[in-house]
Amino acid sequence: CALATYEDSLVHLCNQGGLEALSLLAAEGLKPAIIALHDACKVDSESVLKVDGHASVMQVIALHADGTSMTVKEACMDLLATVCSGSKRGKEVVSSTAECSQCIRFASECITDHGKKYVDSSSTESKCDLLDTMTEKALTPSPESIEMDDYNIALLSISFLSSLIHVKESRTEIIQDEKLKEALSLMLEVSPSHVMKFAIASFLAALGRYVKDFSLDESHYSVDGLSMMLLSAFNPKQVKQGARFSVSETSTPLFGDFSEMHHHNENLVLATACKGFEYMLCHMPQKLVHEVLIVVLQKFSDMIKYEMRITKKIAMKTKNSGLLACNISSILIHCSHRLECQSALKKESLLSDLIRLVMLNPGEKIGEGKKDDGSSSQERTNWQCSTTHCLQCLALLSVEPLEIEGDKTWVDIMSRVESEVQVARRGKRPNTSRMGGAAGQKSNAVDISAVASLKTFVDNQFDQAGSVAAKRVLENLDLY
């Protein structure tokens, strides 16, 4: 068992038939053998597949689940989740195993049983501020707390099913389970764990890639229904006070090996939901697209306002914010290409937010004066990508003349935004009396500064897409 955890010794273990022996022991439900196979899988999943290690633990789940301890079943599901998430071949091999249907049913039952614990505690809607929605509050066990001893196995079950969604035969079986859908929907709304919410959002987003299968007679999913489930993540509810949940979150990374930036928080959950929206966008009716836009644009605006803050920002609140901004701006790119969506996008509020983000360019300042630990680099990349998306949106939305309430022009909007950005950069409030006395000079300075910001992107040789988009904005507005 110990030798299976090291890459150098794993080769010799395989050559001597050691993994086959572990596989046979795992089939008997021996936990140390299952854990050893799991450790070997992390090093080389193919070696575990060759000795049918996956089949051994699937037999434990399918044939002996009732007489097996919770910790052994957790170990089995942990191994299966790792095998399936590790490679395409792993998914296909597990899906083709005779016991797969029984394992899918077992995973679904684990999730639905876990979801039942939320049913009586889901009536209180949260009144959270922006900080609450971006950070996970600590859970303090109370005498009335419900001990969720099945939390880990439910989480691993979601990971297992999320991987199998990509195999058609397994996917067809998963989407026929109505109780599973109802449990996931409830848990996404009321679970106090962002790890759990992220797992569910990842499951639903993965389903969004296969909307054509929703037309099957036995399917309990639809584009509208799946979209509404994902939208519920933007309006979370919390359990009644006095009925807090005590959970022990697994330390095992789900859906791959995440970098340090992927600490689970609300931003990560919402970014994953937005990925699901993007998958389904071309299948959504116009009314549903507008409902999604209303929600994501409000979140987008809140994030940019927070970036404009003069005071020091909270790390937990900004973590994964670049990923969320990137995924929302990607949705805006899709909508900007749709004529029926442009009226919803050509609002002063959104145009102002797009210009604010371009002028702030948050990616430039991330990691300044700090050692790059990898997470800062990824966050910087996400913000830079979002800024490029915003430039492309502006290039598309500025093609035709602007028609909004109050006869506002692009120059009016840019002037007001530039004034706000200048205040944010200087770190002090505007002197209204002095500004009011030099209205003419203010207008010119703002206009030049706005154009200068766009020209900076035009001259950026490292972002060709942003450079071309910025040039088109200047040409469309006759500012070049």
PDB file of N, CA, C and O in Angstrom, residues 130 134 234 270 292-309 317 321 324-325 328-329 332 347-357 360 383 386 390 416-417 420:
ATOM      1  N   LEU A 130     -22.850  42.786  -0.535  1.00  0.00           N
ATOM      2  CA  LEU A 130     -21.933  42.307  -1.562  1.00  0.00           C
ATOM      3  C   LEU A 130     -20.827  41.451  -0.967  1.00  0.00           C
ATOM      4  O   LEU A 130     -20.423  40.450  -1.541  1.00  0.00           O
ATOM      5  N   MET A 134     -19.741  37.289  -1.762  1.00  0.00           N
ATOM      6  CA  MET A 134     -18.445  36.956  -2.354  1.00  0.00           C
ATOM      7  C   MET A 134     -17.568  36.141  -1.411  1.00  0.00           C
ATOM      8  O   MET A 134     -16.555  35.611  -1.807  1.00  0.00           O
ATOM      9  N   PHE A 234     -27.283  33.209  -7.967  1.00  0.00           N
ATOM     10  CA  PHE A 234     -27.095  34.651  -7.809  1.00  0.00           C
ATOM     11  C   PHE A 234     -28.002  35.233  -6.724  1.00  0.00           C
ATOM     12  O   PHE A 234     -27.849  36.384  -6.338  1.00  0.00           O
ATOM     13  N   LEU A 270     -20.361  31.621  -9.103  1.00  0.00           N
ATOM     14  CA  LEU A 270     -21.062  32.411 -10.117  1.00  0.00           C
ATOM     15  C   LEU A 270     -20.341  32.370 -11.457  1.00  0.00           C
ATOM     16  O   LEU A 270     -20.984  32.377 -12.509  1.00  0.00           O
ATOM     17  N   VAL A 292     -31.447  36.526 -17.985  1.00  0.00           N
ATOM     18  CA  VAL A 292     -30.064  36.229 -17.598  1.00  0.00           C
ATOM     19  C   VAL A 292     -29.237  37.505 -17.593  1.00  0.00           C
ATOM     20  O   VAL A 292     -28.448  37.757 -16.672  1.00  0.00           O
ATOM     21  N   LEU A 293     -29.410  38.335 -18.610  1.00  0.00           N
ATOM     22  CA  LEU A 293     -28.640  39.577 -18.707  1.00  0.00           C
ATOM     23  C   LEU A 293     -28.894  40.499 -17.522  1.00  0.00           C
ATOM     24  O   LEU A 293     -27.961  41.109 -16.983  1.00  0.00           O
ATOM     25  N   ILE A 294     -30.146  40.613 -17.107  1.00  0.00           N
ATOM     26  CA  ILE A 294     -30.482  41.492 -15.983  1.00  0.00           C
ATOM     27  C   ILE A 294     -29.675  41.099 -14.743  1.00  0.00           C
ATOM     28  O   ILE A 294     -29.122  41.948 -14.028  1.00  0.00           O
ATOM     29  N   VAL A 295     -29.584  39.796 -14.507  1.00  0.00           N
ATOM     30  CA  VAL A 295     -28.905  39.302 -13.305  1.00  0.00           C
ATOM     31  C   VAL A 295     -27.387  39.462 -13.417  1.00  0.00           C
ATOM     32  O   VAL A 295     -26.734  39.975 -12.500  1.00  0.00           O
ATOM     33  N   VAL A 296     -26.814  39.023 -14.543  1.00  0.00           N
ATOM     34  CA  VAL A 296     -25.349  39.047 -14.651  1.00  0.00           C
ATOM     35  C   VAL A 296     -24.823  40.471 -14.792  1.00  0.00           C
ATOM     36  O   VAL A 296     -23.721  40.785 -14.312  1.00  0.00           O
ATOM     37  N   LEU A 297     -25.597  41.363 -15.419  1.00  0.00           N
ATOM     38  CA  LEU A 297     -25.143  42.747 -15.560  1.00  0.00           C
ATOM     39  C   LEU A 297     -25.101  43.457 -14.209  1.00  0.00           C
ATOM     40  O   LEU A 297     -24.232  44.301 -13.973  1.00  0.00           O
ATOM     41  N   GLN A 298     -26.033  43.115 -13.321  1.00  0.00           N
ATOM     42  CA  GLN A 298     -26.015  43.707 -11.982  1.00  0.00           C
ATOM     43  C   GLN A 298     -24.776  43.261 -11.222  1.00  0.00           C
ATOM     44  O   GLN A 298     -24.105  44.057 -10.550  1.00  0.00           O
ATOM     45  N   LYS A 299     -24.436  41.980 -11.351  1.00  0.00           N
ATOM     46  CA  LYS A 299     -23.227  41.472 -10.693  1.00  0.00           C
ATOM     47  C   LYS A 299     -21.972  42.108 -11.292  1.00  0.00           C
ATOM     48  O   LYS A 299     -21.041  42.471 -10.573  1.00  0.00           O
ATOM     49  N   PHE A 300     -21.969  42.251 -12.603  1.00  0.00           N
ATOM     50  CA  PHE A 300     -20.846  42.884 -13.306  1.00  0.00           C
ATOM     51  C   PHE A 300     -20.652  44.316 -12.812  1.00  0.00           C
ATOM     52  O   PHE A 300     -19.529  44.745 -12.514  1.00  0.00           O
ATOM     53  N   SER A 301     -21.743  45.046 -12.676  1.00  0.00           N
ATOM     54  CA  SER A 301     -21.676  46.425 -12.199  1.00  0.00           C
ATOM     55  C   SER A 301     -21.178  46.501 -10.767  1.00  0.00           C
ATOM     56  O   SER A 301     -20.348  47.356 -10.422  1.00  0.00           O
ATOM     57  N   ASP A 302     -21.654  45.595  -9.918  1.00  0.00           N
ATOM     58  CA  ASP A 302     -21.210  45.576  -8.520  1.00  0.00           C
ATOM     59  C   ASP A 302     -19.703  45.346  -8.423  1.00  0.00           C
ATOM     60  O   ASP A 302     -19.010  45.975  -7.606  1.00  0.00           O
ATOM     61  N   MET A 303     -19.194  44.444  -9.257  1.00  0.00           N
ATOM     62  CA  MET A 303     -17.760  44.145  -9.216  1.00  0.00           C
ATOM     63  C   MET A 303     -16.916  45.336  -9.643  1.00  0.00           C
ATOM     64  O   MET A 303     -15.895  45.644  -9.040  1.00  0.00           O
ATOM     65  N   ILE A 304     -17.364  46.033 -10.692  1.00  0.00           N
ATOM     66  CA  ILE A 304     -16.596  47.180 -11.176  1.00  0.00           C
ATOM     67  C   ILE A 304     -16.646  48.321 -10.171  1.00  0.00           C
ATOM     68  O   ILE A 304     -15.646  49.015  -9.948  1.00  0.00           O
ATOM     69  N   LYS A 305     -17.792  48.506  -9.523  1.00  0.00           N
ATOM     70  CA  LYS A 305     -17.888  49.532  -8.485  1.00  0.00           C
ATOM     71  C   LYS A 305     -16.919  49.230  -7.341  1.00  0.00           C
ATOM     72  O   LYS A 305     -16.325  50.142  -6.758  1.00  0.00           O
ATOM     73  N   TYR A 306     -16.784  47.947  -7.034  1.00  0.00           N
ATOM     74  CA  TYR A 306     -15.850  47.580  -5.968  1.00  0.00           C
ATOM     75  C   TYR A 306     -14.409  47.860  -6.392  1.00  0.00           C
ATOM     76  O   TYR A 306     -13.585  48.283  -5.580  1.00  0.00           O
ATOM     77  N   GLU A 307     -14.100  47.642  -7.673  1.00  0.00           N
ATOM     78  CA  GLU A 307     -12.766  47.949  -8.176  1.00  0.00           C
ATOM     79  C   GLU A 307     -12.492  49.451  -8.133  1.00  0.00           C
ATOM     80  O   GLU A 307     -11.344  49.888  -8.066  1.00  0.00           O
ATOM     81  N   MET A 308     -13.557  50.262  -8.175  1.00  0.00           N
ATOM     82  CA  MET A 308     -13.417  51.720  -8.138  1.00  0.00           C
ATOM     83  C   MET A 308     -13.190  52.242  -6.717  1.00  0.00           C
ATOM     84  O   MET A 308     -12.837  53.407  -6.531  1.00  0.00           O
ATOM     85  N   ARG A 309     -13.378  51.392  -5.722  1.00  0.00           N
ATOM     86  CA  ARG A 309     -13.282  51.853  -4.333  1.00  0.00           C
ATOM     87  C   ARG A 309     -11.896  52.384  -4.011  1.00  0.00           C
ATOM     88  O   ARG A 309     -10.875  51.846  -4.446  1.00  0.00           O
ATOM     89  N   LYS A 317     -12.783  38.948  -1.001  1.00  0.00           N
ATOM     90  CA  LYS A 317     -13.823  39.512  -1.843  1.00  0.00           C
ATOM     91  C   LYS A 317     -13.370  39.627  -3.292  1.00  0.00           C
ATOM     92  O   LYS A 317     -14.181  39.616  -4.209  1.00  0.00           O
ATOM     93  N   SER A 321     -12.419  37.122  -8.759  1.00  0.00           N
ATOM     94  CA  SER A 321     -13.231  38.168  -9.381  1.00  0.00           C
ATOM     95  C   SER A 321     -12.882  38.328 -10.856  1.00  0.00           C
ATOM     96  O   SER A 321     -13.752  38.612 -11.685  1.00  0.00           O
ATOM     97  N   LEU A 324     -14.762  35.645 -12.780  1.00  0.00           N
ATOM     98  CA  LEU A 324     -16.173  35.990 -12.918  1.00  0.00           C
ATOM     99  C   LEU A 324     -16.367  37.093 -13.942  1.00  0.00           C
ATOM    100  O   LEU A 324     -17.260  37.025 -14.798  1.00  0.00           O
ATOM    101  N   ALA A 325     -15.535  38.137 -13.878  1.00  0.00           N
ATOM    102  CA  ALA A 325     -15.632  39.233 -14.847  1.00  0.00           C
ATOM    103  C   ALA A 325     -15.388  38.727 -16.270  1.00  0.00           C
ATOM    104  O   ALA A 325     -16.078  39.135 -17.216  1.00  0.00           O
ATOM    105  N   ILE A 328     -18.510  36.740 -17.452  1.00  0.00           N
ATOM    106  CA  ILE A 328     -19.647  37.619 -17.747  1.00  0.00           C
ATOM    107  C   ILE A 328     -19.403  38.395 -19.034  1.00  0.00           C
ATOM    108  O   ILE A 328     -20.288  38.502 -19.896  1.00  0.00           O
ATOM    109  N   SER A 329     -18.199  38.936 -19.186  1.00  0.00           N
ATOM    110  CA  SER A 329     -17.905  39.703 -20.405  1.00  0.00           C
ATOM    111  C   SER A 329     -17.930  38.813 -21.648  1.00  0.00           C
ATOM    112  O   SER A 329     -18.233  39.284 -22.742  1.00  0.00           O
ATOM    113  N   LEU A 332     -21.396  38.810 -22.711  1.00  0.00           N
ATOM    114  CA  LEU A 332     -21.721  40.082 -23.359  1.00  0.00           C
ATOM    115  C   LEU A 332     -21.257  40.102 -24.813  1.00  0.00           C
ATOM    116  O   LEU A 332     -21.914  40.702 -25.677  1.00  0.00           O
ATOM    117  N   LYS A 347     -27.453  50.565 -22.882  1.00  0.00           N
ATOM    118  CA  LYS A 347     -27.942  51.352 -21.749  1.00  0.00           C
ATOM    119  C   LYS A 347     -26.760  52.127 -21.169  1.00  0.00           C
ATOM    120  O   LYS A 347     -25.628  51.645 -21.180  1.00  0.00           O
ATOM    121  N   GLU A 348     -27.045  53.291 -20.672  1.00  0.00           N
ATOM    122  CA  GLU A 348     -25.965  54.108 -20.118  1.00  0.00           C
ATOM    123  C   GLU A 348     -25.203  53.374 -19.025  1.00  0.00           C
ATOM    124  O   GLU A 348     -23.975  53.473 -18.931  1.00  0.00           O
ATOM    125  N   SER A 349     -25.926  52.613 -18.209  1.00  0.00           N
ATOM    126  CA  SER A 349     -25.279  51.918 -17.092  1.00  0.00           C
ATOM    127  C   SER A 349     -24.246  50.910 -17.578  1.00  0.00           C
ATOM    128  O   SER A 349     -23.114  50.873 -17.079  1.00  0.00           O
ATOM    129  N   LEU A 350     -24.611  50.080 -18.570  1.00  0.00           N
ATOM    130  CA  LEU A 350     -23.666  49.079 -19.056  1.00  0.00           C
ATOM    131  C   LEU A 350     -22.529  49.720 -19.841  1.00  0.00           C
ATOM    132  O   LEU A 350     -21.358  49.358 -19.651  1.00  0.00           O
ATOM    133  N   LEU A 351     -22.847  50.668 -20.703  1.00  0.00           N
ATOM    134  CA  LEU A 351     -21.793  51.327 -21.475  1.00  0.00           C
ATOM    135  C   LEU A 351     -20.793  51.999 -20.542  1.00  0.00           C
ATOM    136  O   LEU A 351     -19.584  51.967 -20.782  1.00  0.00           O
ATOM    137  N   SER A 352     -21.303  52.575 -19.460  1.00  0.00           N
ATOM    138  CA  SER A 352     -20.410  53.196 -18.469  1.00  0.00           C
ATOM    139  C   SER A 352     -19.517  52.152 -17.812  1.00  0.00           C
ATOM    140  O   SER A 352     -18.317  52.376 -17.616  1.00  0.00           O
ATOM    141  N   ASP A 353     -20.107  50.991 -17.484  1.00  0.00           N
ATOM    142  CA  ASP A 353     -19.318  49.928 -16.854  1.00  0.00           C
ATOM    143  C   ASP A 353     -18.238  49.404 -17.790  1.00  0.00           C
ATOM    144  O   ASP A 353     -17.113  49.127 -17.362  1.00  0.00           O
ATOM    145  N   LEU A 354     -18.558  49.261 -19.072  1.00  0.00           N
ATOM    146  CA  LEU A 354     -17.572  48.788 -20.040  1.00  0.00           C
ATOM    147  C   LEU A 354     -16.404  49.765 -20.141  1.00  0.00           C
ATOM    148  O   LEU A 354     -15.232  49.363 -20.151  1.00  0.00           O
ATOM    149  N   ILE A 355     -16.733  51.051 -20.188  1.00  0.00           N
ATOM    150  CA  ILE A 355     -15.683  52.072 -20.289  1.00  0.00           C
ATOM    151  C   ILE A 355     -14.882  52.146 -18.993  1.00  0.00           C
ATOM    152  O   ILE A 355     -13.653  52.289 -19.011  1.00  0.00           O
ATOM    153  N   ARG A 356     -15.556  52.006 -17.852  1.00  0.00           N
ATOM    154  CA  ARG A 356     -14.861  52.022 -16.563  1.00  0.00           C
ATOM    155  C   ARG A 356     -13.812  50.915 -16.512  1.00  0.00           C
ATOM    156  O   ARG A 356     -12.667  51.147 -16.104  1.00  0.00           O
ATOM    157  N   LEU A 357     -14.229  49.719 -16.914  1.00  0.00           N
ATOM    158  CA  LEU A 357     -13.309  48.593 -16.832  1.00  0.00           C
ATOM    159  C   LEU A 357     -12.115  48.772 -17.766  1.00  0.00           C
ATOM    160  O   LEU A 357     -10.977  48.481 -17.412  1.00  0.00           O
ATOM    161  N   LEU A 360      -9.912  51.455 -16.091  1.00  0.00           N
ATOM    162  CA  LEU A 360      -9.281  50.972 -14.854  1.00  0.00           C
ATOM    163  C   LEU A 360      -8.235  49.903 -15.152  1.00  0.00           C
ATOM    164  O   LEU A 360      -7.184  49.866 -14.520  1.00  0.00           O
ATOM    165  N   TRP A 383      -8.504  39.101 -15.822  1.00  0.00           N
ATOM    166  CA  TRP A 383      -8.922  40.501 -15.916  1.00  0.00           C
ATOM    167  C   TRP A 383      -8.533  41.095 -17.274  1.00  0.00           C
ATOM    168  O   TRP A 383      -9.305  41.860 -17.869  1.00  0.00           O
ATOM    169  N   SER A 386     -10.983  39.927 -19.766  1.00  0.00           N
ATOM    170  CA  SER A 386     -12.243  40.640 -19.608  1.00  0.00           C
ATOM    171  C   SER A 386     -12.168  42.037 -20.214  1.00  0.00           C
ATOM    172  O   SER A 386     -13.118  42.507 -20.856  1.00  0.00           O
ATOM    173  N   CYS A 390     -14.440  43.621 -23.199  1.00  0.00           N
ATOM    174  CA  CYS A 390     -15.154  44.898 -23.103  1.00  0.00           C
ATOM    175  C   CYS A 390     -14.853  45.783 -24.313  1.00  0.00           C
ATOM    176  O   CYS A 390     -15.750  46.455 -24.842  1.00  0.00           O
ATOM    177  N   ARG A 416     -18.275  61.513 -18.075  1.00  0.00           N
ATOM    178  CA  ARG A 416     -18.672  61.246 -16.697  1.00  0.00           C
ATOM    179  C   ARG A 416     -17.851  60.106 -16.100  1.00  0.00           C
ATOM    180  O   ARG A 416     -17.402  60.174 -14.938  1.00  0.00           O
ATOM    181  N   VAL A 417     -17.633  59.057 -16.887  1.00  0.00           N
ATOM    182  CA  VAL A 417     -16.849  57.926 -16.390  1.00  0.00           C
ATOM    183  C   VAL A 417     -15.419  58.340 -16.112  1.00  0.00           C
ATOM    184  O   VAL A 417     -14.823  57.962 -15.095  1.00  0.00           O
ATOM    185  N   GLU A 420     -15.058  60.000 -12.819  1.00  0.00           N
ATOM    186  CA  GLU A 420     -15.098  59.050 -11.717  1.00  0.00           C
ATOM    187  C   GLU A 420     -13.766  58.301 -11.582  1.00  0.00           C
ATOM    188  O   GLU A 420     -13.271  58.079 -10.476  1.00  0.00           O
TER     189      GLU A 420
END
